[in-house]
Amino acid sequence: MSHLCIESQLLSKERQNVTFPIEELTNIWDGGREETMIRRRVEKLFADDPELKSPPLCTMTRDEEFTEATRKSAYIYRHFIPKHKLYPSSRESKHLTRAQPLATNLFIHMGVFVYCIKTMGSDKQVAKWLQLAKNLNIIGTYAQTELGHGSFLRGLETQATYDRTTQEFVINCPQLSSMKWWPGDLGVNANHALVMANLIIDNKKYGMHAFIVQIRDLSTHKPLPGVSVGDIGNKFGLGSTDNGFLYLKNVRIPLENLLNKNAEVKPDGTYLKKASDRLVYGSMVNLRVSIPKQCTDVLAKACTIAIRYSGVRRQGLLKPDGAEVPILDYTLQQHKLIPQLATVYATNFAGLQIQKKYEVFLQNLSNDDISDLAELHALSASFKASVSEQGTEGVEVCRRACGGHGYSQASGLPSLLARVTPACTYEGENTVLYLQTARFLMKCASKKAKDLPKSVTFLVQPTQMMNINNVTSLDFIVHCFKSRATICVQAAAKRLQQTMGQGVEINEAWNKNAVELVKAAKAYVMQFIVDGFTTFVKGLKCSKPTKKIFEDLCSLYGLHFINNNSGDFLKLGIITAHHCNLAEEAEIELLGKLRPNAVGIVDAFDFSDFSLDSCLGAYDGNVYERLFDMAKLSPLNKEQVHQASYKYLRPYLLEGRDILEGSKSKL
Ligand SMILES: Cc1cc2nc3c(=O)[nH]c(=O)nc-3n(C[C@H](O)[C@H](O)[C@H](O)COP(=O)(O)OP(=O)(O)OC[C@H]3O[C@@H](n4cnc5c(N)ncnc54)[C@H](O)[C@@H]3O)c2cc1C
């Protein structure tokens, strides 16, 4: 029997040992049996379409990757989606992001430019721009960040000065640091930009507003006068996206190009505010709610790759005279990977709770009730920060857990890491988001329980230690996380008050206590995740073996965190040293229990080989043959003798030949 077959057999054996119905878990993951069927149908449409096939990502240059991405994106939006009727209103559309091949672009155009027109434009503006944008008749970007400023919005320098005589805005980047930098789809493809600029009327500043600016000629696609635009160059990853720079000098746009649903400038220069900034915040929440799901899906892929690979990779012995074992048998490998699997489940199902809160908020909004906004904003900000961080750390753990092969692009893991890590920065840099959450928490800490939303009253109530020996109990784990959040929030509030009591001005006091404040925000969101996942698991109706998997993953998620931060839980008086010992033992026991089902659990994510795009993670486990096939495709192997060796090394190699052949003839 060939060596290759053994790898496939090892994965089959893993699957025979699975103790729960994989299909049931898949259905729960998808949100129901019918959703699984719809998702599979959508994924099959993508996988079967020859227009969506590309050379493997790891064999392409940046230029080829970008060109392929643009070709496929244009095809998807103009042909594939209409052909299969996968419109945003259809049930199928929910599954598009997951089904779509990795290397595509136009995300900022379709996801943000189109969304901003819809939510920030008047009816007249929506009628003018929306369909053009959806049809790719115009391509837009969202240009907010500048070379000199990102997080601090008031520091942005681009100006839109109203000229009453011509009824135009004159857009200017006053200096190098005001140049727009980073916007996606801008560098090469966009011919319009939604530019965030300071509105100035008669020398008075009115703050940031959104303007539609045409930046390239509609026929030639060349930059218009006053516009300097291009790609910012290679990044950590995301070679398929043309993040760009944009410098605007005296570019004139008509009055109607200010997106004016929330604020308007009349022809005579009168400024009219129509909606409160709080409503504008509400629309930002929507974008933030979608990012964690993308991060969770990326971590789910990384877990699938690393766990399947660990099931077939054999290295060393557990018994001196036994057979070589798959590395998944090592407790240390389980300790790296299975908690990542628990993270995928915890963040996914806790995310559903935010989604529900968001839907309630939207319902209330239609009655002009925005009382939930502050909590939703605080929650979605810290949740985005926490899930993108856990996703980034988790993918890197998975990558390193695959040894040398995890470093190869062919594993698919480097591109997953490059995809998840920028989510820590875009749509609000994580630290800045945690600080926003802390602001809400400090307000809560200054109030009485009766004046707070029910979901956060625990933050101002006293905590008690729970005397319990069963540390895997979900009630105990939730209690630990809630107590930690309460203590951290109250401690940060107390310190802030003390600093200000010493006469320190608020911003300075805030800065002095920023570490404590961020810790409070992190503790708050961690309790939300643990509580949300636990609530989901407790309410889950399914077969006993599947329920057991959920309960074990839920306990593992909590205990792994407690064990990694035991000093903190001990210091805060939430647990004792006895609990610590029990928690460490319980975690190892849970790893052993989940180990036989690990391959089954990742199979339940149901990623196709097409979407995983990994030599290590394919369903059949035929790892080595795939790696060798991929290596053969390396552009460096195109010629038997590469020009570089010939050009730069040949003279010295010929010297070597003469020495070696000369010494041979002397023998
Ligand atoms: C892949 C990618 C795609 C992007 N796409 C777009 C796009 O389409 N359109 C667009 O406009 N922008 C885009 N951006 C830019 C992105 O939104 C900004 O990078 C982000 O808002 C962070 O701003 P910054 O880069 O200025 O970081 P900075 O704010 O300079 O952050 C640098 C450091 O300073 C810290 N810091 C900043 N402020 C504070 C504070 N108050 N207290 C404590 N610490 C602080 C941060 O935590 C961080 O550690 C993209 C970025 C990336 C990486």
XYZ file of C-alpha atoms and ligand atoms in Angstrom:
720
model
C 0.000 0.000 0.000
C 1.361 3.420 -0.888
C 2.253 5.953 1.822
C -0.326 8.376 0.395
C -3.261 6.073 1.046
C -2.391 5.842 4.737
C -3.115 9.564 5.253
C -6.585 9.197 3.723
C -7.201 6.075 5.773
C -6.252 7.891 8.955
C -8.935 10.525 8.358
C -11.516 7.839 7.533
C -10.662 6.174 10.834
C -11.099 9.483 12.657
C -14.549 9.813 11.077
C -15.528 6.280 12.126
C -14.812 7.200 15.765
C -17.088 10.244 15.788
C -19.853 9.849 18.385
C -22.410 12.408 17.193
C -24.367 12.974 13.948
C -22.199 15.394 11.930
C -25.095 16.496 9.735
C -27.079 17.611 12.791
C -24.195 19.818 13.916
C -23.932 21.264 10.391
C -27.624 22.150 10.482
C -27.267 23.884 13.841
C -24.224 25.787 12.568
C -26.157 26.973 9.513
C -29.283 27.891 11.478
C -31.477 24.976 10.352
C -31.717 22.112 7.861
C -33.226 24.248 5.165
C -30.431 26.827 5.505
C -27.858 24.039 5.040
C -29.564 23.019 1.819
C -29.672 26.595 0.544
C -26.025 27.196 1.472
C -24.896 24.009 -0.260
C -26.816 24.974 -3.374
C -25.164 28.404 -3.446
C -21.690 26.953 -2.818
C -22.174 24.402 -5.569
C -23.130 27.150 -8.025
C -19.842 28.903 -7.263
C -17.737 25.745 -7.306
C -19.210 24.474 -10.601
C -18.855 27.714 -12.568
C -15.772 27.541 -14.834
C -15.564 31.371 -14.908
C -14.778 31.318 -11.192
C -11.810 28.987 -11.458
C -8.389 30.569 -10.996
C -4.817 29.350 -10.709
C -3.949 28.629 -7.040
C -3.447 31.874 -5.124
C 0.070 30.901 -4.112
C 1.264 30.698 -7.730
C 0.180 34.234 -8.681
C 1.979 37.570 -8.599
C 0.152 40.541 -6.982
C -0.713 41.889 -10.440
C -2.162 38.537 -11.536
C -4.049 38.171 -8.236
C -5.555 41.649 -8.576
C -6.466 41.137 -12.249
C -8.108 37.782 -11.515
C -9.987 39.268 -8.578
C -11.353 42.121 -10.705
C -12.339 39.730 -13.502
C -14.161 37.412 -11.099
C -15.828 40.215 -9.141
C -17.158 41.852 -12.310
C -18.425 38.460 -13.456
C -20.064 37.695 -10.086
C -21.930 41.006 -9.794
C -22.930 41.447 -13.449
C -23.564 37.853 -14.561
C -23.471 35.230 -11.826
C -25.759 36.924 -9.266
C -28.440 37.989 -11.800
C -28.258 34.600 -13.566
C -28.928 32.696 -10.334
C -31.164 35.433 -8.828
C -28.988 35.719 -5.713
C -30.237 39.250 -4.978
C -29.806 40.798 -1.490
C -33.513 40.202 -0.810
C -33.184 36.437 -1.479
C -32.576 33.843 1.256
C -29.559 32.674 -0.712
C -27.766 36.027 -0.382
C -26.960 35.308 3.290
C -24.536 32.618 2.115
C -22.757 34.602 -0.589
C -19.805 35.792 1.507
C -18.918 32.275 2.593
C -19.427 30.746 -0.850
C -17.430 33.369 -2.735
C -13.872 32.426 -3.767
C -11.198 34.101 -1.621
C -9.516 36.275 -4.235
C -12.239 38.735 -5.218
C -12.536 42.501 -4.687
C -15.044 45.386 -4.916
C -15.992 44.766 -1.250
C -15.739 48.455 -0.342
C -17.660 49.406 -3.455
C -20.474 46.889 -2.885
C -20.351 46.765 0.914
C -19.651 50.361 1.952
C -20.100 52.778 -0.990
C -23.475 51.277 -1.914
C -24.490 51.038 1.759
C -23.587 54.692 2.430
C -25.608 55.913 -0.553
C -28.578 53.949 0.760
C -28.304 55.144 4.354
C -26.870 58.662 3.961
C -28.409 59.756 0.659
C -31.747 61.562 0.154
C -34.416 59.815 -1.955
C -33.295 61.862 -4.968
C -29.646 60.899 -4.465
C -30.502 57.223 -3.984
C -32.507 57.354 -7.225
C -29.552 58.888 -9.069
C -26.630 56.819 -7.741
C -27.746 53.509 -6.285
C -28.599 51.524 -9.390
C -25.543 52.860 -11.235
C -23.359 51.609 -8.379
C -25.090 48.233 -8.106
C -24.680 47.701 -11.868
C -20.965 48.582 -11.683
C -21.699 51.524 -14.015
C -19.760 53.525 -11.477
C -17.239 52.103 -9.002
C -16.920 53.882 -5.680
C -14.711 53.786 -2.632
C -15.115 55.006 0.940
C -12.344 57.560 1.548
C -12.110 58.535 5.188
C -8.650 57.626 6.528
C -5.776 59.977 5.694
C -2.030 59.536 5.700
C -1.829 61.519 8.946
C -5.029 60.489 10.752
C -7.325 57.481 11.099
C -8.884 56.923 14.510
C -9.161 60.582 15.526
C -11.890 61.765 13.182
C -11.678 65.389 14.254
C -8.040 65.351 13.116
C -8.964 64.655 9.474
C -7.874 67.538 7.292
C -9.574 67.243 3.882
C -11.849 70.239 3.319
C -15.013 70.858 1.326
C -15.489 74.624 1.058
C -18.824 75.876 -0.255
C -18.653 78.370 -3.138
C -22.019 80.143 -3.196
C -21.349 81.863 -6.524
C -21.161 78.580 -8.461
C -23.097 76.447 -5.959
C -20.207 74.011 -5.775
C -18.005 72.495 -3.097
C -14.263 72.872 -3.603
C -12.465 69.813 -2.245
C -8.883 70.158 -1.077
C -6.280 68.130 0.762
C -4.312 71.036 2.280
C -1.065 69.100 2.831
C 0.597 65.714 2.351
C -0.807 64.337 5.628
C -4.371 65.072 4.395
C -4.068 62.664 1.470
C -6.649 59.855 1.673
C -4.782 56.601 2.270
C -6.054 52.998 2.518
C -9.528 53.130 0.925
C -10.293 49.792 -0.741
C -11.062 49.560 -4.507
C -9.616 53.085 -4.905
C -6.104 52.538 -6.242
C -7.025 51.170 -9.669
C -10.743 50.494 -10.110
C -12.777 53.348 -8.608
C -14.003 56.269 -10.682
C -15.951 57.797 -7.774
C -15.131 58.289 -4.118
C -17.272 58.932 -1.118
C -14.929 61.465 0.460
C -15.282 62.317 4.149
C -14.313 65.992 4.446
C -14.735 68.965 6.779
C -17.559 71.138 5.529
C -16.715 74.860 5.531
C -19.255 77.573 4.759
C -18.191 81.226 5.038
C -15.098 80.212 7.032
C -17.226 78.334 9.573
C -16.481 74.628 10.104
C -19.406 72.189 10.317
C -17.479 68.937 10.836
C -17.174 65.768 8.746
C -19.634 65.181 5.915
C -19.814 62.694 3.032
C -19.343 63.961 -0.552
C -19.504 62.009 -3.801
C -16.489 63.013 -5.870
C -15.830 61.812 -9.391
C -12.115 61.026 -9.583
C -11.588 59.359 -12.975
C -12.875 60.113 -16.468
C -15.919 58.025 -17.406
C -14.520 57.153 -20.863
C -10.755 56.946 -20.434
C -10.624 56.039 -16.703
C -7.738 58.539 -16.394
C -7.587 60.747 -13.253
C -9.517 64.021 -13.625
C -7.750 67.391 -13.273
C -6.752 68.049 -9.668
C -6.892 64.352 -8.773
C -3.824 62.298 -7.928
C -4.748 58.664 -7.334
C -3.042 55.261 -7.220
C -2.406 52.001 -5.363
C -0.544 52.173 -2.013
C 1.590 49.106 -2.799
C 1.950 45.597 -1.389
C 0.512 44.913 2.061
C 0.696 42.094 4.607
C -1.850 40.286 2.417
C -5.039 41.141 0.496
C -3.129 41.389 -2.788
C -6.450 41.214 -4.606
C -7.568 44.608 -3.237
C -6.301 47.925 -4.591
C -6.182 49.985 -1.389
C -5.321 53.428 -2.678
C -4.180 56.997 -2.113
C -6.132 60.074 -3.222
C -4.914 63.673 -3.285
C -7.487 66.317 -4.253
C -6.517 69.832 -5.258
C -9.313 72.346 -5.983
C -11.667 69.643 -7.245
C -15.120 71.133 -7.771
C -18.292 69.100 -7.239
C -21.936 70.244 -7.492
C -23.982 71.106 -4.409
C -26.130 67.981 -4.811
C -23.078 65.733 -4.278
C -23.187 66.243 -0.503
C -25.033 63.150 0.769
C -27.819 65.012 2.456
C -30.210 62.704 4.247
C -28.903 63.849 7.639
C -27.638 67.358 6.855
C -28.163 69.743 3.942
C -26.630 72.922 2.538
C -29.105 75.228 0.809
C -27.970 77.083 -2.375
C -27.632 80.312 -0.348
C -25.231 78.515 2.030
C -27.663 77.914 4.907
C -26.747 74.753 6.824
C -29.570 72.464 7.938
C -29.083 69.538 10.353
C -31.802 66.921 9.841
C -30.820 63.961 12.055
C -28.918 63.534 15.294
C -25.412 62.048 15.238
C -26.777 59.229 17.372
C -28.739 57.964 14.367
C -25.595 58.030 12.249
C -23.945 55.827 14.928
C -26.815 53.397 14.481
C -25.909 52.769 10.859
C -22.250 52.146 11.812
C -23.360 49.367 14.161
C -24.658 47.434 11.168
C -21.185 47.246 9.591
C -19.612 46.235 12.898
C -22.066 43.430 13.444
C -21.008 41.730 10.183
C -17.217 41.737 10.762
C -17.112 39.244 13.685
C -18.982 36.653 11.603
C -16.345 36.949 8.877
C -13.555 36.519 11.480
C -15.290 33.480 12.984
C -15.596 31.861 9.551
C -11.889 32.433 8.903
C -10.984 30.795 12.237
C -13.345 27.912 11.445
C -11.422 27.341 8.189
C -8.057 27.489 9.983
C -9.307 24.942 12.543
C -10.530 22.660 9.759
C -7.128 22.755 8.065
C -5.062 22.322 11.240
C -7.222 19.595 12.803
C -7.532 17.490 9.643
C -3.797 17.838 9.095
C -3.104 16.871 12.725
C -5.191 13.760 12.142
C -2.935 12.596 9.292
C 0.464 13.993 10.243
C 2.411 11.332 12.113
C 5.425 12.311 14.149
C 6.952 10.177 16.885
C 5.774 7.463 19.200
C 3.658 7.297 22.326
C 4.701 3.697 23.057
C 8.392 2.787 22.544
C 7.566 -0.176 20.301
C 4.248 1.100 18.931
C 3.339 2.671 15.598
C 3.865 6.369 14.861
C 0.908 8.404 16.094
C -0.993 11.284 14.507
C 0.053 14.515 16.197
C -3.571 15.074 17.269
C -2.944 12.349 19.877
C -0.539 14.633 21.724
C -2.230 16.448 24.605
C -0.197 19.540 23.753
C -1.510 19.580 20.172
C -5.069 19.213 21.517
C -4.360 22.035 23.979
C -3.403 24.285 21.058
C -6.200 23.426 18.653
C -9.357 22.337 20.454
C -9.749 25.622 22.402
C -9.655 27.413 19.006
C -12.549 25.234 17.944
C -14.379 26.254 21.129
C -13.661 29.904 20.258
C -15.300 29.476 16.843
C -18.471 28.150 18.484
C -18.516 30.672 21.331
C -18.071 33.735 19.130
C -20.463 32.467 16.464
C -23.365 31.739 18.802
C -22.777 34.757 21.061
C -22.821 36.802 17.839
C -26.404 35.663 17.256
C -27.383 37.413 20.503
C -25.997 40.725 19.175
C -27.801 40.157 15.907
C -31.062 39.737 17.866
C -30.402 42.919 19.857
C -29.726 44.737 16.588
C -33.026 43.551 15.114
C -34.900 44.774 18.228
C -33.056 48.098 17.928
C -34.168 48.463 14.297
C -37.776 47.745 15.280
C -37.606 50.381 18.038
C -35.914 52.798 15.674
C -38.961 52.801 13.429
C -40.815 54.277 16.452
C -38.012 56.822 17.001
C -36.922 54.920 20.123
C -33.102 54.804 20.315
C -32.858 53.993 24.031
C -30.904 50.753 23.315
C -28.347 52.474 21.109
C -25.689 53.193 23.758
C -25.572 49.575 24.938
C -25.689 48.173 21.415
C -22.905 50.476 20.306
C -20.723 49.532 23.305
C -21.392 45.853 22.793
C -20.849 45.764 19.040
C -17.634 47.807 19.333
C -16.002 45.548 21.935
C -17.382 42.390 20.301
C -15.820 43.333 16.956
C -12.542 44.040 18.784
C -12.560 40.826 20.798
C -13.595 38.464 17.987
C -11.083 39.916 15.516
C -8.362 39.547 18.177
C -9.333 36.003 19.100
C -9.589 35.150 15.396
C -6.134 36.536 14.637
C -4.528 34.787 17.607
C -6.386 31.563 16.838
C -5.388 31.424 13.163
C -1.748 32.001 14.107
C -1.947 29.178 16.684
C -3.385 26.903 13.976
C -0.686 27.964 11.506
C 2.172 27.241 13.916
C 0.533 23.997 15.003
C 1.100 22.742 11.432
C 4.888 23.028 11.767
C 6.846 23.843 8.613
C 3.948 23.191 6.246
C 1.915 25.868 8.047
C 4.400 28.443 6.750
C 3.749 27.413 3.160
C 1.144 29.404 1.206
C -0.083 26.039 -0.015
C -1.474 25.334 3.467
C -3.913 28.236 3.000
C -3.110 29.414 6.532
C -0.943 32.482 5.754
C -3.673 33.956 3.551
C -6.288 33.292 6.260
C -4.086 35.134 8.757
C -3.618 38.016 6.329
C -7.392 38.138 5.885
C -8.349 38.172 9.571
C -5.662 40.402 11.068
C -6.673 43.699 9.360
C -10.097 43.311 10.968
C -8.315 44.390 14.188
C -7.649 47.741 12.491
C -10.371 48.616 9.989
C -13.902 49.704 10.936
C -12.461 51.109 14.154
C -9.037 50.228 15.570
C -9.575 47.723 18.396
C -8.040 49.695 21.279
C -10.036 52.748 20.280
C -13.191 50.607 20.194
C -12.499 49.183 23.669
C -12.139 52.749 24.945
C -15.548 53.593 23.462
C -17.042 50.624 25.309
C -15.304 51.768 28.500
C -17.033 55.151 28.184
C -20.423 53.401 28.294
C -19.299 51.218 31.215
C -18.112 54.207 33.238
C -21.505 55.845 32.720
C -23.180 52.629 33.926
C -20.912 52.482 36.981
C -22.044 55.951 38.014
C -25.735 54.956 38.048
C -28.046 52.914 40.268
C -29.206 49.456 39.104
C -32.792 50.687 38.665
C -31.631 53.311 36.141
C -29.757 50.832 33.937
C -30.877 48.469 31.160
C -31.589 45.056 32.753
C -28.744 43.392 30.846
C -26.091 45.481 32.639
C -27.477 45.841 36.177
C -25.038 43.135 37.357
C -22.212 45.641 36.816
C -23.254 47.721 39.821
C -24.204 44.878 42.147
C -21.988 43.192 44.753
C -20.203 39.956 43.778
C -19.865 36.773 45.807
C -17.564 33.773 45.508
C -19.405 30.597 44.448
C -18.490 27.555 46.527
C -18.516 24.708 44.072
C -16.384 21.714 43.149
C -17.805 21.124 39.671
C -15.830 23.738 37.793
C -17.161 22.581 34.414
C -20.649 23.715 35.462
C -21.770 26.387 33.011
C -23.420 28.360 35.839
C -20.122 28.498 37.686
C -18.217 29.603 34.602
C -20.729 32.347 33.732
C -20.645 33.486 37.367
C -16.825 33.800 37.221
C -16.916 35.940 34.050
C -19.744 38.163 35.285
C -17.973 38.721 38.619
C -14.746 39.598 36.820
C -16.542 42.133 34.597
C -18.258 43.721 37.605
C -15.066 43.963 39.649
C -13.019 45.325 36.722
C -15.651 47.939 35.813
C -16.067 49.089 39.410
C -12.291 49.181 39.957
C -11.705 51.250 36.801
C -14.514 53.661 37.767
C -13.071 54.048 41.255
C -9.580 54.757 39.934
C -10.906 57.266 37.437
C -12.795 59.084 40.181
C -9.736 59.029 42.445
C -7.518 60.509 39.719
C -10.022 63.230 38.955
C -10.431 63.820 42.696
C -6.739 64.759 42.712
C -7.600 67.610 40.368
C -6.487 65.854 37.161
C -8.458 66.986 34.103
C -10.799 64.320 32.585
C -8.820 63.503 29.389
C -5.584 63.193 31.345
C -7.298 61.058 34.016
C -8.735 58.876 31.283
C -5.278 58.414 29.733
C -3.663 57.602 33.086
C -6.234 54.844 33.693
C -6.542 53.621 30.094
C -5.065 50.174 30.813
C -7.673 49.547 33.534
C -10.442 50.928 31.314
C -9.577 48.649 28.408
C -9.314 45.724 30.824
C -12.847 46.518 32.035
C -14.147 46.632 28.449
C -12.479 43.310 27.639
C -13.880 41.698 30.800
C -17.340 43.023 29.913
C -17.303 41.588 26.385
C -15.830 38.252 27.517
C -18.696 37.808 29.997
C -21.094 38.647 27.163
C -19.555 35.968 24.918
C -19.523 33.301 27.641
C -23.039 34.182 28.759
C -24.345 34.336 25.174
C -22.850 30.976 24.224
C -24.103 29.369 27.452
C -27.625 30.694 26.915
C -27.566 29.281 23.384
C -26.297 25.862 24.547
C -28.829 25.606 27.356
C -31.703 26.383 25.022
C -30.491 24.072 22.238
C -32.856 21.271 21.242
C -30.931 18.422 19.609
C -29.737 14.840 20.125
C -27.923 14.044 23.362
C -24.503 13.366 21.787
C -24.599 16.687 19.901
C -25.731 18.554 22.999
C -22.780 17.012 24.863
C -20.375 18.352 22.243
C -21.818 21.848 22.734
C -21.660 21.613 26.540
C -18.055 20.418 26.454
C -17.017 23.146 23.996
C -18.760 25.740 26.138
C -17.046 24.598 29.364
C -13.721 24.361 27.542
C -14.000 27.901 26.195
C -14.561 29.299 29.684
C -12.028 27.113 31.482
C -9.264 27.660 28.920
C -9.609 31.410 29.444
C -9.756 31.075 33.240
C -6.634 28.877 33.236
C -4.744 31.311 30.998
C -5.750 34.202 33.272
C -5.900 32.371 36.597
C -3.749 34.995 38.347
C -6.357 37.597 37.514
C -9.320 35.528 38.719
C -7.401 34.669 41.919
C -6.333 38.258 42.539
C -9.890 39.486 42.162
C -11.087 36.873 44.682
C -13.394 35.148 42.207
C -11.839 31.703 42.574
C -9.512 29.945 45.023
C -6.282 28.013 44.407
C -8.391 24.879 44.835
C -10.630 25.988 41.948
C -7.504 26.654 39.863
C -6.286 23.099 40.331
C -9.709 21.705 39.507
C -10.002 23.935 36.426
C -6.616 22.816 35.065
C -7.501 19.137 35.527
C -10.955 19.677 34.038
C -9.534 21.319 30.921
C -7.221 18.389 30.200
C -10.110 15.996 30.751
C -12.309 17.956 28.334
C -9.579 17.893 25.684
C -9.439 14.100 25.988
C -13.237 13.880 25.657
C -13.390 16.134 22.600
C -10.319 14.639 20.867
C -12.144 11.673 19.200
C -14.735 14.056 17.770
C -12.383 16.824 16.659
C -12.337 15.848 12.969
C -16.117 15.366 13.034
C -16.628 18.805 14.548
C -14.596 20.520 11.828
C -16.268 18.398 9.144
C -19.544 19.828 10.423
C -18.485 23.320 9.248
C -18.890 21.736 5.822
C -16.286 23.781 3.949
C -15.696 22.452 0.457
C -12.140 21.817 -0.731
C -12.774 24.621 -3.249
C -13.412 27.149 -0.490
C -10.633 25.896 1.832
C -8.030 26.123 -0.939
C -5.509 24.230 1.215
C -3.202 21.290 0.571
C -3.255 20.427 4.286
C -6.985 20.693 4.915
C -8.646 18.834 2.017
C -11.377 16.374 3.019
C -9.491 13.244 1.908
C -6.313 14.045 3.865
C -4.123 13.393 0.832
C -1.659 15.998 2.045
C 1.729 15.058 0.628
C 0.610 14.456 -2.944
C -1.172 17.841 -2.954
C 1.885 19.636 -1.554
C 4.120 18.115 -4.228
C 1.652 18.930 -7.023
C 1.467 22.522 -5.795
C 5.258 22.845 -5.590
C 5.478 21.767 -9.223
C 3.304 24.774 -10.119
C 5.698 27.253 -8.507
C 6.619 29.928 -11.063
C 10.275 29.374 -10.089
C 10.014 25.859 -11.552
C 8.830 27.027 -14.986
C 12.296 26.635 -16.519
C 14.662 23.841 -15.648
C 17.473 26.390 -15.205
C 16.292 29.710 -13.792
C 17.728 32.885 -15.307
C 18.866 34.116 -11.873
C 21.157 31.138 -11.248
C 22.431 31.378 -14.801
C 23.079 35.116 -14.685
C 24.482 35.668 -11.215
C 25.948 32.385 -9.988
C 27.156 30.601 -13.144
C 30.684 32.138 -13.161
C 31.312 30.881 -9.620
C 29.709 27.535 -10.295
C 31.969 27.090 -13.311
C 34.941 27.885 -11.068
C 33.665 25.147 -8.737
C 33.347 22.714 -11.623
C 36.963 23.392 -12.667
C 38.224 22.953 -9.102
C 36.255 19.744 -8.554
C 37.014 18.271 -11.974
C 40.636 19.418 -11.713
C 41.032 17.764 -8.331
C 39.401 14.638 -9.738
C 41.902 14.481 -12.583
C 44.766 14.895 -10.072
C 43.656 11.821 -8.104
C -6.842 46.347 5.100
C -7.323 47.714 5.436
C -8.396 48.262 4.737
C -8.827 49.562 5.005
N -9.848 50.093 4.270
C -10.212 51.388 4.447
C -11.209 52.015 3.626
O -11.810 51.375 2.756
N -11.493 53.321 3.821
C -10.873 54.064 4.793
O -11.165 55.252 4.913
N -9.929 53.510 5.599
C -9.581 52.195 5.455
N -8.621 51.628 6.266
C -7.975 52.432 7.291
C -8.445 52.070 8.692
O -9.790 52.427 8.871
C -7.515 52.767 9.703
O -6.225 52.197 9.547
C -8.023 52.594 11.120
O -9.144 53.401 11.346
C -6.963 52.937 12.171
O -6.493 54.214 12.000
P -4.913 54.516 11.874
O -4.359 53.630 10.825
O -4.782 55.972 11.716
O -4.307 54.050 13.244
P -3.931 54.987 14.469
O -5.178 55.608 14.977
O -2.794 55.868 14.126
O -3.447 53.867 15.480
C -2.073 53.580 15.761
C -1.959 53.154 17.211
O -2.343 54.240 18.052
C -3.282 53.783 19.013
N -4.242 54.860 19.343
C -4.865 55.696 18.487
N -5.699 56.502 19.172
C -5.613 56.167 20.460
C -6.239 56.625 21.670
N -7.159 57.599 21.663
N -5.902 56.046 22.836
C -5.006 55.037 22.859
N -4.391 54.557 21.771
C -4.688 55.114 20.586
C -3.996 52.617 18.354
O -4.553 51.746 19.325
C -2.852 51.972 17.580
O -2.154 51.115 18.437
C -8.192 50.315 6.016
C -7.127 49.749 6.752
C -6.694 48.474 6.466
C -5.556 47.898 7.252
